[in-house]
Tab-separated table of C-alpha atoms in Angstrom:
chain	number	residue	atom	x	y	z
A	23	UNK	CA	-0.036	0.353	-0.098
A	24	UNK	CA	1.455	3.062	-0.788
A	25	UNK	CA	-0.476	5.351	1.512
A	26	UNK	CA	2.322	6.054	3.924
A	27	UNK	CA	4.829	7.068	1.240
A	28	UNK	CA	4.797	10.744	2.245
A	29	UNK	CA	8.017	12.811	2.640
A	30	UNK	CA	10.825	11.935	4.677
A	31	UNK	CA	10.172	11.954	8.593
A	32	UNK	CA	13.866	11.434	9.130
A	33	UNK	CA	14.591	15.587	10.288
A	34	UNK	CA	14.234	15.724	14.339
A	35	UNK	CA	12.309	18.929	15.565
A	36	UNK	CA	15.768	20.323	16.551
A	37	UNK	CA	17.661	19.893	13.541
A	38	UNK	CA	14.515	21.611	12.278
A	39	UNK	CA	14.990	24.690	14.264
A	40	UNK	CA	18.343	24.917	13.853
A	41	UNK	CA	18.205	24.308	9.948
A	42	UNK	CA	18.214	27.847	7.722
A	43	UNK	CA	14.639	28.730	6.477
A	44	UNK	CA	15.753	27.576	2.617
A	45	UNK	CA	15.582	23.788	4.729
A	46	UNK	CA	13.150	24.080	6.510
A	47	UNK	CA	10.425	24.381	4.481
A	48	UNK	CA	10.762	21.454	2.946
A	49	UNK	CA	9.586	19.748	6.110
A	50	UNK	CA	6.346	18.873	5.971
A	51	UNK	CA	3.728	20.456	8.924
A	52	UNK	CA	2.893	16.948	9.516
A	53	UNK	CA	6.607	16.861	11.363
A	54	UNK	CA	5.820	19.236	13.796
A	55	UNK	CA	3.176	16.866	15.771
A	56	UNK	CA	-0.463	18.284	16.002
A	57	UNK	CA	-1.419	18.491	19.593
A	58	UNK	CA	-4.061	15.397	20.114
A	59	UNK	CA	-6.919	17.776	20.541
A	60	UNK	CA	-5.811	18.978	17.063
A	61	UNK	CA	-6.440	15.801	15.752
A	62	UNK	CA	-9.889	15.062	17.587
A	63	UNK	CA	-10.980	18.093	15.944
A	64	UNK	CA	-10.238	16.754	12.380
A	65	UNK	CA	-11.863	14.066	12.926
A	66	UNK	CA	-15.271	15.276	14.319
A	67	UNK	CA	-14.632	18.215	11.252
A	68	UNK	CA	-14.384	14.898	8.552
A	69	UNK	CA	-17.474	12.852	10.437
A	70	UNK	CA	-19.521	16.174	10.669
A	71	UNK	CA	-18.732	17.493	7.073
A	72	UNK	CA	-19.092	13.974	5.762
A	73	UNK	CA	-22.837	13.587	7.267
A	74	UNK	CA	-23.807	16.941	4.793
A	75	UNK	CA	-22.092	16.065	1.541
A	76	UNK	CA	-25.650	14.482	0.826
A	77	UNK	CA	-28.990	15.530	2.367
A	78	UNK	CA	-29.361	17.979	-0.132
A	79	UNK	CA	-29.425	15.528	-2.680
A	80	UNK	CA	-31.283	12.449	-1.025
A	81	UNK	CA	-33.901	14.961	0.626
A	82	UNK	CA	-34.537	16.185	-2.818
A	83	UNK	CA	-35.050	12.842	-4.336
A	84	UNK	CA	-37.469	12.044	-1.268
A	85	UNK	CA	-39.406	14.746	-2.201
A	86	UNK	CA	-38.953	14.881	-6.225
A	87	UNK	CA	-43.249	14.615	-7.000
A	88	UNK	CA	-44.028	17.133	-4.904
A	89	UNK	CA	-40.812	19.593	-6.258
A	90	UNK	CA	-42.074	18.992	-9.666
A	91	UNK	CA	-45.623	19.681	-8.676
A	92	UNK	CA	-44.922	22.860	-6.743
A	93	UNK	CA	-42.437	24.013	-9.221
A	94	UNK	CA	-44.597	23.025	-12.483
A	95	UNK	CA	-41.268	20.788	-13.345
A	96	UNK	CA	-41.839	18.394	-16.743
A	97	UNK	CA	-40.011	15.174	-16.665
A	98	UNK	CA	-37.183	16.425	-18.970
A	99	UNK	CA	-36.567	19.508	-16.453
A	100	UNK	CA	-36.602	17.112	-13.084
A	101	UNK	CA	-34.133	15.206	-15.160
A	102	UNK	CA	-32.081	18.036	-15.175
A	103	UNK	CA	-32.403	18.704	-11.824
A	104	UNK	CA	-30.922	15.200	-10.767
A	105	UNK	CA	-28.059	16.519	-13.366
A	106	UNK	CA	-27.059	19.384	-11.633
A	107	UNK	CA	-25.271	17.322	-8.561
A	108	UNK	CA	-22.571	15.674	-10.917
A	109	UNK	CA	-22.311	19.018	-13.079
A	110	UNK	CA	-21.516	21.600	-10.122
A	111	UNK	CA	-19.206	18.636	-8.362
A	112	UNK	CA	-17.455	18.765	-11.788
A	113	UNK	CA	-17.195	22.733	-12.268
A	114	UNK	CA	-16.328	23.399	-8.836
A	115	UNK	CA	-14.330	20.620	-7.859
A	116	UNK	CA	-11.621	21.707	-10.328
A	117	UNK	CA	-11.331	24.553	-8.337
A	118	UNK	CA	-10.716	23.246	-4.584
A	119	UNK	CA	-6.983	22.446	-5.228
A	120	UNK	CA	-5.995	25.931	-6.141
A	121	UNK	CA	-8.417	27.477	-3.239
A	122	UNK	CA	-6.794	24.724	-0.822
A	123	UNK	CA	-3.218	26.190	-1.737
A	124	UNK	CA	-3.855	29.673	-1.298
A	125	UNK	CA	-6.730	29.099	1.874
A	126	UNK	CA	-5.781	25.813	3.277
A	127	UNK	CA	-7.864	22.710	3.330
A	128	UNK	CA	-9.495	23.221	6.330
A	129	UNK	CA	-10.617	26.983	5.525
A	130	UNK	CA	-11.895	25.541	2.163
A	131	UNK	CA	-13.994	23.029	3.708
A	132	UNK	CA	-15.249	25.663	6.426
A	133	UNK	CA	-16.397	28.115	3.608
A	134	UNK	CA	-18.078	24.843	1.827
A	135	UNK	CA	-20.178	24.071	4.990
A	136	UNK	CA	-21.388	27.622	4.964
A	137	UNK	CA	-21.978	27.416	1.107
A	138	UNK	CA	-24.506	24.280	2.103
A	139	UNK	CA	-26.063	25.863	4.331
A	140	UNK	CA	-26.584	29.183	2.956
A	141	UNK	CA	-28.162	27.050	-0.343
A	142	UNK	CA	-30.059	24.833	1.973
A	143	UNK	CA	-31.959	27.743	3.609
A	144	UNK	CA	-32.894	29.680	0.134
A	145	UNK	CA	-33.747	26.641	-1.830
A	146	UNK	CA	-37.139	26.314	-0.097
A	147	UNK	CA	-37.752	30.396	0.046
A	148	UNK	CA	-37.756	30.635	-3.555
A	149	UNK	CA	-40.478	30.810	-6.249
A	150	UNK	CA	-39.775	29.374	-9.521
A	151	UNK	CA	-37.714	26.332	-11.003
A	152	UNK	CA	-34.601	28.700	-12.095
A	153	UNK	CA	-33.995	29.820	-8.360
A	154	UNK	CA	-34.595	26.664	-7.196
A	155	UNK	CA	-32.047	25.339	-9.728
A	156	UNK	CA	-29.604	28.458	-8.159
A	157	UNK	CA	-30.026	27.935	-4.723
A	158	UNK	CA	-29.424	23.721	-5.045
A	159	UNK	CA	-25.860	24.636	-7.412
A	160	UNK	CA	-24.826	26.888	-4.136
A	161	UNK	CA	-25.079	24.306	-1.901
A	162	UNK	CA	-23.922	21.776	-4.293
A	163	UNK	CA	-20.812	24.043	-4.722
A	164	UNK	CA	-19.591	23.516	-1.096
A	165	UNK	CA	-20.314	19.949	-1.394
A	166	UNK	CA	-17.667	20.170	-4.782
A	167	UNK	CA	-15.093	21.481	-2.882
A	168	UNK	CA	-15.341	18.934	0.327
A	169	UNK	CA	-15.867	15.871	-2.061
A	170	UNK	CA	-11.955	16.987	-3.353
A	171	UNK	CA	-10.353	17.886	-0.264
A	172	UNK	CA	-11.744	14.668	1.962
A	173	UNK	CA	-9.342	12.136	0.568
A	174	UNK	CA	-6.642	14.940	1.069
A	175	UNK	CA	-7.005	15.793	4.260
A	176	UNK	CA	-7.089	12.206	5.618
A	177	UNK	CA	-3.755	12.304	3.500
A	178	UNK	CA	-2.090	15.121	5.133
A	179	UNK	CA	-3.628	14.523	8.804
A	180	UNK	CA	-3.619	10.679	8.748
A	181	UNK	CA	-1.118	9.090	6.457
A	182	UNK	CA	-0.377	5.776	7.699
A	183	UNK	CA	-4.589	5.672	8.388
A	184	UNK	CA	-5.885	6.262	5.186
A	185	UNK	CA	-7.554	2.868	4.980
A	186	UNK	CA	-9.519	3.393	8.032
A	187	UNK	CA	-10.038	7.274	8.098
A	188	UNK	CA	-11.678	6.804	4.481
A	189	UNK	CA	-13.711	4.265	5.981
A	190	UNK	CA	-14.980	6.600	9.245
A	191	UNK	CA	-16.142	9.868	6.899
A	192	UNK	CA	-17.656	7.334	3.884
A	193	UNK	CA	-19.347	5.442	6.869
A	194	UNK	CA	-20.852	9.203	7.848
A	195	UNK	CA	-21.414	10.379	4.300
A	196	UNK	CA	-23.323	6.856	3.883
A	197	UNK	CA	-25.446	7.879	7.075
A	198	UNK	CA	-26.112	10.845	6.554
A	199	UNK	CA	-27.732	10.242	2.721
A	200	UNK	CA	-29.417	7.353	4.502
A	201	UNK	CA	-31.090	9.583	7.255
A	202	UNK	CA	-31.930	12.580	4.576
A	203	UNK	CA	-33.757	9.542	2.249
A	204	UNK	CA	-35.351	7.890	5.771
A	205	UNK	CA	-36.485	10.978	7.684
A	206	UNK	CA	-37.088	13.562	4.908
A	207	UNK	CA	-41.237	12.320	4.196
A	208	UNK	CA	-42.122	12.072	7.903
A	209	UNK	CA	-40.407	15.200	9.002
A	210	UNK	CA	-42.379	17.057	5.907
A	211	UNK	CA	-45.852	15.167	6.827
A	212	UNK	CA	-45.222	16.624	10.546
A	213	UNK	CA	-44.625	19.803	9.693
A	214	UNK	CA	-47.931	20.259	8.008
A	215	UNK	CA	-46.986	18.980	4.430
A	216	UNK	CA	-44.686	21.407	2.944
A	217	UNK	CA	-41.953	20.163	1.287
A	218	UNK	CA	-39.919	23.700	1.401
A	219	UNK	CA	-40.016	23.015	5.084
A	220	UNK	CA	-38.780	19.042	4.461
A	221	UNK	CA	-35.961	20.394	2.539
A	222	UNK	CA	-35.094	23.371	4.413
A	223	UNK	CA	-34.820	21.800	7.717
A	224	UNK	CA	-30.990	20.001	6.740
A	225	UNK	CA	-29.843	23.737	7.163
A	226	UNK	CA	-29.544	23.009	10.514
A	227	UNK	CA	-27.320	20.114	10.055
A	228	UNK	CA	-24.708	21.775	7.811
A	229	UNK	CA	-25.039	25.070	10.315
A	230	UNK	CA	-23.274	22.515	12.571
A	231	UNK	CA	-20.828	21.285	10.569
A	232	UNK	CA	-19.044	24.668	10.294
A	233	UNK	CA	-18.109	24.872	14.023
A	234	UNK	CA	-15.002	22.330	14.431
A	235	UNK	CA	-13.278	24.204	11.111
A	236	UNK	CA	-13.272	27.239	12.708
A	237	UNK	CA	-9.986	26.507	14.923
A	238	UNK	CA	-8.514	25.212	11.838
A	239	UNK	CA	-9.026	27.572	9.326
A	240	UNK	CA	-5.746	29.147	10.141
A	241	UNK	CA	-3.911	25.803	9.185
A	242	UNK	CA	-2.695	26.230	5.496
A	243	UNK	CA	0.046	23.510	5.535
A	244	UNK	CA	-1.796	21.136	4.566
A	245	UNK	CA	-1.442	18.574	1.587
A	246	UNK	CA	-2.835	20.903	-0.799
A	247	UNK	CA	-0.741	23.566	-0.299
A	248	UNK	CA	3.068	22.264	1.053
A	249	UNK	CA	6.025	23.638	-0.793
A	250	UNK	CA	7.670	20.611	-0.812
A	251	UNK	CA	5.191	18.717	-2.169
A	252	UNK	CA	4.491	20.797	-4.692
A	253	UNK	CA	8.034	21.013	-6.158
A	254	UNK	CA	8.399	17.484	-5.981
A	255	UNK	CA	5.454	16.543	-7.759
A	256	UNK	CA	5.395	16.324	-11.747
A	257	UNK	CA	3.510	19.120	-13.542
A	258	UNK	CA	-0.117	19.299	-13.257
A	259	UNK	CA	-0.993	18.775	-17.003
A	260	UNK	CA	0.993	15.264	-17.039
A	261	UNK	CA	-1.890	13.482	-14.854
A	262	UNK	CA	-3.431	12.946	-17.908
A	263	UNK	CA	-0.582	10.379	-19.195
A	264	UNK	CA	-1.682	8.353	-16.755
A	265	UNK	CA	-4.254	5.106	-17.402
A	266	UNK	CA	-4.230	4.389	-13.698
A	267	UNK	CA	-5.735	8.112	-13.423
A	268	UNK	CA	-8.247	7.742	-16.544
A	269	UNK	CA	-9.225	4.428	-15.230
A	270	UNK	CA	-10.034	6.404	-11.699
A	271	UNK	CA	-12.119	8.496	-13.226
A	272	UNK	CA	-13.943	6.545	-15.476
A	273	UNK	CA	-14.645	4.603	-12.413
A	274	UNK	CA	-15.638	7.286	-9.914
A	275	UNK	CA	-17.985	8.799	-12.994
A	276	UNK	CA	-19.621	5.496	-13.676
A	277	UNK	CA	-20.151	4.736	-9.909
A	278	UNK	CA	-21.605	8.257	-9.279
A	279	UNK	CA	-23.529	8.156	-12.625
A	280	UNK	CA	-25.362	5.280	-10.723
A	281	UNK	CA	-25.617	6.538	-7.579
A	282	UNK	CA	-27.303	9.890	-8.617
A	283	UNK	CA	-30.110	7.934	-10.786
A	284	UNK	CA	-30.694	5.689	-8.095
A	285	UNK	CA	-31.145	8.912	-5.235
A	286	UNK	CA	-32.550	11.039	-7.509
A	287	UNK	CA	-34.810	8.433	-9.224
A	288	UNK	CA	-35.141	4.579	-7.302
A	289	UNK	CA	-38.167	6.624	-5.099
A	290	UNK	CA	-40.027	7.480	-7.954
A	291	UNK	CA	-39.460	3.726	-9.757
A	292	UNK	CA	-41.304	2.312	-6.641
A	293	UNK	CA	-43.708	4.724	-6.381
A	294	UNK	CA	-44.640	3.969	-10.178
A	295	UNK	CA	-44.764	0.354	-8.913
A	296	UNK	CA	-47.407	0.765	-6.246
A	297	UNK	CA	-45.390	1.263	-3.700
A	298	UNK	CA	-46.361	4.557	-1.019
A	299	UNK	CA	-44.319	7.361	-0.933
A	300	UNK	CA	-43.760	6.983	2.513
A	301	UNK	CA	-42.180	3.490	1.804
A	302	UNK	CA	-40.276	4.582	-1.023
A	303	UNK	CA	-38.577	6.800	1.042
A	304	UNK	CA	-37.532	3.997	3.513
A	305	UNK	CA	-36.507	1.697	0.804
A	306	UNK	CA	-34.139	4.128	-0.881
A	307	UNK	CA	-32.507	4.856	3.018
A	308	UNK	CA	-32.292	1.081	3.184
A	309	UNK	CA	-29.916	1.507	0.218
A	310	UNK	CA	-28.359	4.271	1.184
A	311	UNK	CA	-27.783	2.612	4.845
A	312	UNK	CA	-26.004	-0.657	3.032
A	313	UNK	CA	-22.777	2.132	2.833
A	314	UNK	CA	-23.046	3.137	6.381
A	315	UNK	CA	-21.245	-0.551	8.126
A	316	UNK	CA	-19.975	-1.595	4.080
A	317	UNK	CA	-18.525	2.047	3.385
A	318	UNK	CA	-16.443	1.480	6.760
A	319	UNK	CA	-15.321	-2.392	5.791
A	320	UNK	CA	-14.833	-2.185	2.573
A	321	UNK	CA	-11.727	0.590	2.568
A	322	UNK	CA	-10.009	-1.138	5.417
A	323	UNK	CA	-10.178	-4.453	3.462
A	324	UNK	CA	-8.900	-2.716	0.027
A	325	UNK	CA	-6.141	-0.835	1.871
A	326	UNK	CA	-4.840	-4.560	2.401
A	327	UNK	CA	-5.274	-5.783	-0.939
A	328	UNK	CA	-2.329	-5.380	-3.188
A	329	UNK	CA	-5.419	-5.217	-6.323
A	330	UNK	CA	-9.142	-3.838	-5.694
A	331	UNK	CA	-10.491	-5.834	-8.792
A	332	UNK	CA	-12.203	-8.521	-6.998
A	333	UNK	CA	-14.042	-6.253	-5.063
A	334	UNK	CA	-15.221	-4.077	-7.767
A	335	UNK	CA	-16.312	-7.543	-9.413
A	336	UNK	CA	-18.543	-7.886	-6.682
A	337	UNK	CA	-19.884	-4.779	-6.083
A	338	UNK	CA	-20.913	-4.541	-10.253
A	339	UNK	CA	-22.374	-7.833	-9.683
A	340	UNK	CA	-24.647	-7.127	-7.110
A	341	UNK	CA	-25.943	-4.263	-8.981
A	342	UNK	CA	-26.378	-6.270	-12.104
A	343	UNK	CA	-28.349	-8.244	-10.056
A	344	UNK	CA	-30.527	-5.731	-8.248
A	345	UNK	CA	-31.284	-4.057	-11.257
A	346	UNK	CA	-32.415	-6.691	-12.891
A	347	UNK	CA	-35.193	-7.171	-10.170
A	348	UNK	CA	-36.316	-4.173	-10.515
A	349	UNK	CA	-36.874	-4.743	-14.101
A	350	UNK	CA	-38.968	-8.312	-13.372
A	351	UNK	CA	-40.435	-7.592	-10.020
A	352	UNK	CA	-40.122	-3.838	-8.567
A	353	UNK	CA	-42.413	-4.000	-5.990
A	354	UNK	CA	-42.433	-7.702	-5.356
A	355	UNK	CA	-38.880	-8.212	-4.998
A	356	UNK	CA	-38.287	-4.226	-3.700
A	357	UNK	CA	-36.621	-4.974	-0.081
A	358	UNK	CA	-33.824	-7.171	-1.907
A	359	UNK	CA	-33.532	-4.778	-4.810
A	360	UNK	CA	-33.050	-1.903	-2.484
A	361	UNK	CA	-30.176	-4.146	-0.536
A	362	UNK	CA	-28.325	-5.266	-3.410
A	363	UNK	CA	-28.066	-1.586	-5.050
A	364	UNK	CA	-26.874	-0.369	-1.403
A	365	UNK	CA	-24.498	-2.743	-1.456
A	366	UNK	CA	-23.336	-1.967	-5.106
A	367	UNK	CA	-23.560	1.326	-4.064
A	368	UNK	CA	-20.130	1.263	-1.838
A	369	UNK	CA	-18.127	1.409	-5.097
A	370	UNK	CA	-17.657	4.996	-3.623
A	371	UNK	CA	-15.663	4.612	-0.719
A	372	UNK	CA	-13.815	1.940	-2.522
A	373	UNK	CA	-13.035	5.140	-4.997
A	374	UNK	CA	-11.692	6.741	-2.697
A	375	UNK	CA	-9.668	4.764	-1.245
A	376	UNK	CA	-7.955	4.003	-4.068
A	377	UNK	CA	-7.626	7.827	-4.869
A	378	UNK	CA	-5.170	7.436	-1.358
A	379	UNK	CA	-3.768	4.366	-2.580
A	380	UNK	CA	-2.643	5.427	-6.250
A	381	UNK	CA	-0.144	8.454	-5.499
A	382	UNK	CA	2.935	7.882	-3.276
A	383	UNK	CA	2.828	11.764	-2.062
A	384	UNK	CA	0.073	14.350	-0.633
A	385	UNK	CA	0.494	16.389	-3.501
A	386	UNK	CA	-0.322	13.377	-5.912
A	387	UNK	CA	-3.213	12.807	-3.956
A	388	UNK	CA	-4.829	16.101	-4.448
A	389	UNK	CA	-3.863	15.985	-8.443
A	390	UNK	CA	-5.440	12.758	-8.620
A	391	UNK	CA	-8.258	13.392	-6.688
A	392	UNK	CA	-9.330	16.829	-8.324
A	393	UNK	CA	-8.754	14.762	-11.776
A	394	UNK	CA	-10.333	12.006	-10.860
A	395	UNK	CA	-13.722	13.564	-9.291
A	396	UNK	CA	-14.406	16.034	-11.529
A	397	UNK	CA	-13.637	14.376	-14.863
A	398	UNK	CA	-15.694	11.853	-13.477
A	399	UNK	CA	-18.603	13.995	-12.692
A	400	UNK	CA	-18.310	15.326	-15.986
A	401	UNK	CA	-18.426	11.537	-17.330
A	402	UNK	CA	-21.854	11.281	-14.799
A	403	UNK	CA	-23.904	14.227	-15.624
A	404	UNK	CA	-25.509	12.599	-18.970
A	405	UNK	CA	-26.946	9.572	-16.926
A	406	UNK	CA	-29.557	10.778	-14.581
A	407	UNK	CA	-30.674	13.220	-17.291
A	408	UNK	CA	-31.094	10.269	-20.417
A	409	UNK	CA	-32.813	8.202	-17.203
A	410	UNK	CA	-35.709	11.612	-17.179
A	411	UNK	CA	-35.987	11.856	-21.023
A	412	UNK	CA	-36.598	8.166	-21.419
A	413	UNK	CA	-38.605	7.930	-18.765
A	414	UNK	CA	-41.008	10.547	-20.395
A	415	UNK	CA	-40.777	9.226	-23.878
A	416	UNK	CA	-41.146	5.718	-23.149
A	417	UNK	CA	-43.495	6.279	-20.629
A	418	UNK	CA	-42.079	3.567	-18.128
A	419	UNK	CA	-39.128	2.117	-16.247
A	420	UNK	CA	-38.098	-0.469	-18.596
A	421	UNK	CA	-35.009	1.544	-20.615
A	422	UNK	CA	-33.663	3.544	-17.745
A	423	UNK	CA	-33.238	0.056	-15.830
A	424	UNK	CA	-31.765	-1.364	-19.199
A	425	UNK	CA	-29.549	1.380	-19.159
A	426	UNK	CA	-28.153	1.552	-15.744
A	427	UNK	CA	-27.432	-2.410	-16.498
A	428	UNK	CA	-25.886	-1.764	-19.008
A	429	UNK	CA	-23.402	0.768	-17.598
A	430	UNK	CA	-22.285	-1.326	-14.969
A	431	UNK	CA	-20.235	-3.110	-17.119
A	432	UNK	CA	-18.038	-0.409	-18.400
A	433	UNK	CA	-17.331	0.543	-14.668
A	434	UNK	CA	-16.354	-2.863	-13.530
A	435	UNK	CA	-13.477	-2.981	-16.511
A	436	UNK	CA	-12.477	0.484	-15.488
A	437	UNK	CA	-12.593	-0.550	-11.667
A	438	UNK	CA	-10.487	-3.690	-12.457
A	439	UNK	CA	-8.104	-0.774	-14.542
A	440	UNK	CA	-7.867	1.643	-11.858
A	441	UNK	CA	-7.698	-1.051	-8.761
A	442	UNK	CA	-4.194	-2.677	-10.295
A	443	UNK	CA	-1.165	-2.369	-7.619
A	444	UNK	CA	0.698	0.818	-9.406
A	445	UNK	CA	0.902	4.310	-9.264
A	446	UNK	CA	0.283	7.743	-10.772
A	447	UNK	CA	3.899	8.853	-10.379
A	448	UNK	CA	5.228	5.850	-11.872
A	449	UNK	CA	3.165	6.444	-15.621
A	450	UNK	CA	3.540	10.299	-15.869
């Protein structure tokens, strides 16, 4: 495993203090030994941030029909709405490394939580589709930069525990995803049936995630901006020469396609099959909840394997069986299909783990994370939109589900290539 291949740690603190300024700049901030309370605060920040990286999306999926009726959206426009998350993640995720170099990863993630809070507060207050999309984009901008920087912060603060820490925040991410899917509809009903209240309530959780990062905003020595890491890496554009980076970007993009189609459309698939709105939301929650334990286990297992291809195949097979079930008996075996698709969706924490393993340095992880996630989210943009168009024009879910299943095959191929035991430095 390559996650502990950071800059040398041999200089002692005494030698570092006695060294000239030109030499001191090459010693990473990790060498100064952060206080235990700082590490604990980083862990709390990671967990709270991860809890907020999906509720803005899954809460909307649970209430998509009500939002469509309230804003008078067509099926195609709703498909555009479900494509907004990957579009924002691709566009704004590219900005994350540059922002982190200038302000520090902690400060950028803190600002991201502020953007999420503001977007979730504003979104229910606007009266039209354009304003709703703009407010959603603001929240998704905060999610985008945090998505990219989470592996970076793990690599910078916990270089010897990439697997376990990735598993921890992936588990929190899955918990936030499933929680929003499960309780949004009941909370909406408890607050008088207003979809605006059901969406806006999640701003409180986002506001809580701002607090742990405030003491860390002065830390500008994270992996994204460490001078030594910047000087030892190849030029940024050379990452495009890495077959592993491209394979990881394709794997990330295809798993994101499946995830956002699931989050945006699966409740509607079940509702059209005769399942009640509340039960459809719970089924989505079950799918997302599978990621809570598995998102902690899979990164730890993957980090101990030289090749992650077998895990990729297993997850893909679960997805294919789940889609086949949705096609043949969407309501009869709903709980089984939800469980299988939940297992398949754990390709996301696997992809994050491979990002941390496919580079030997913190700065390499920054570039790989930004490249794989931004390129991957660009790849995923057409999927949810195409599902909406196929659904509206075919009048059923047969063609959309067939598309979902077909996309699982190249996802498995790309994942096998990305899981090979090599680093981007070997190929750039």
